[in-house]
Amino acid sequence: MEIISYEQSAGGLVLISAKGRIKVEPVSPSIIHVVYTLEESFSTKPSLAVLKEASTGTKWEIQESDLTVTLRTTELVLEIIKATAAFTWRDKQGGLLTREPQTGGKTLVPTEAVT
């Protein structure tokens, strides 16, 4: 899944591909909330996993190279490969925490929710 472009806002960034959108929101220096959708916009339903009040005041920055987009907080580094949208998570010293396969690891299958 190639990242075609990205949009930066005060709350994070949105990565745009031909196969969906990925929202990356720093919640705290050590927590980054990631949401993936196949739709043109993200759901406005409140998250059951992220507390609204936890998402204020986290400092972060974006760096871009020819191959990657990197979001950095004071505790985490999230490197995203543009060609595949594969995520690599590192600690502030650059030590590997976890990574997706170089080919990317995101798949979604639309499913109707039953309530």
XYZ file of C-alpha atoms in Angstrom:
115
model
C 0.000 0.000 0.000
C 1.857 3.084 -1.209
C 1.451 6.370 0.655
C 0.409 8.894 -1.993
C 0.451 11.919 0.301
C -0.098 12.992 3.877
C -1.834 15.846 5.659
C -0.537 17.297 8.903
C -2.812 18.941 11.483
C -2.533 20.029 15.113
C -3.689 16.561 16.269
C -1.429 14.405 14.114
C -1.292 13.353 10.506
C -3.354 11.459 7.949
C -1.578 9.212 5.465
C -3.450 8.845 2.180
C -3.162 5.822 -0.094
C -5.207 4.272 -2.883
C -6.258 1.619 -0.326
C -7.494 3.842 2.484
C -6.417 6.399 5.025
C -4.342 6.031 8.184
C -4.695 8.559 11.003
C -1.722 8.814 13.379
C -2.392 10.800 16.576
C 0.130 11.265 19.401
C -1.873 10.831 22.631
C 1.045 11.090 25.046
C 4.821 10.932 24.635
C 4.605 7.122 24.868
C 1.244 6.464 23.120
C 0.386 6.991 19.452
C -3.186 6.212 18.406
C -3.465 4.745 14.880
C -6.734 4.376 12.950
C -7.102 2.847 9.482
C -10.169 3.165 7.260
C -11.134 2.260 3.718
C -13.583 5.188 3.701
C -12.958 8.781 2.584
C -13.354 10.019 6.164
C -12.878 8.616 9.641
C -15.741 7.652 11.923
C -16.865 10.347 14.328
C -17.934 7.800 16.964
C -16.004 8.186 20.221
C -13.089 5.797 20.631
C -13.541 3.031 23.183
C -9.761 2.746 23.528
C -8.501 6.335 23.849
C -9.525 8.785 26.532
C -10.301 12.189 25.039
C -8.607 14.085 27.860
C -5.354 12.167 27.317
C -4.716 13.740 23.911
C -3.810 17.294 24.911
C -0.403 18.895 24.935
C 1.784 16.142 23.505
C 4.725 17.595 21.581
C 5.673 15.848 18.356
C 7.349 16.538 15.047
C 7.342 15.162 11.513
C 10.394 14.479 9.369
C 10.172 13.421 5.732
C 12.742 11.821 3.476
C 12.447 10.373 -0.010
C 11.615 6.949 1.491
C 9.884 7.639 4.826
C 7.658 9.840 6.932
C 8.714 9.825 10.583
C 6.658 11.014 13.550
C 8.689 11.609 16.708
C 7.602 12.323 20.286
C 9.971 12.638 23.246
C 9.586 8.870 23.911
C 8.690 7.197 20.581
C 9.717 7.214 16.939
C 7.265 5.927 14.321
C 8.852 5.466 10.901
C 6.492 4.845 7.978
C 7.857 3.565 4.669
C 6.127 5.505 1.882
C 6.272 2.683 -0.683
C 4.482 0.124 1.529
C 3.039 2.001 4.558
C 4.955 -0.428 6.799
C 5.359 0.912 10.355
C 8.522 0.605 12.431
C 8.225 1.567 16.114
C 11.372 2.617 17.999
C 12.141 3.974 21.456
C 13.716 7.423 21.868
C 17.239 5.962 21.612
C 16.364 4.298 18.289
C 16.024 0.776 19.678
C 13.552 -1.410 17.790
C 10.247 -2.024 19.600
C 8.308 -3.719 16.771
C 7.827 -3.489 13.029
C 5.484 -4.605 10.317
C 6.759 -6.650 7.381
C 8.544 -4.457 4.818
C 5.636 -5.156 2.442
C 3.227 -3.587 4.969
C 0.895 -5.393 7.315
C -2.442 -3.633 7.082
C -5.519 -5.363 5.748
C -9.173 -4.541 6.228
C -12.252 -6.407 5.140
C -15.506 -4.412 5.307
C -17.882 -6.102 7.740
C -21.366 -5.101 8.755
C -21.605 -4.661 12.515
C -24.529 -6.274 14.275
C -25.781 -4.459 17.353
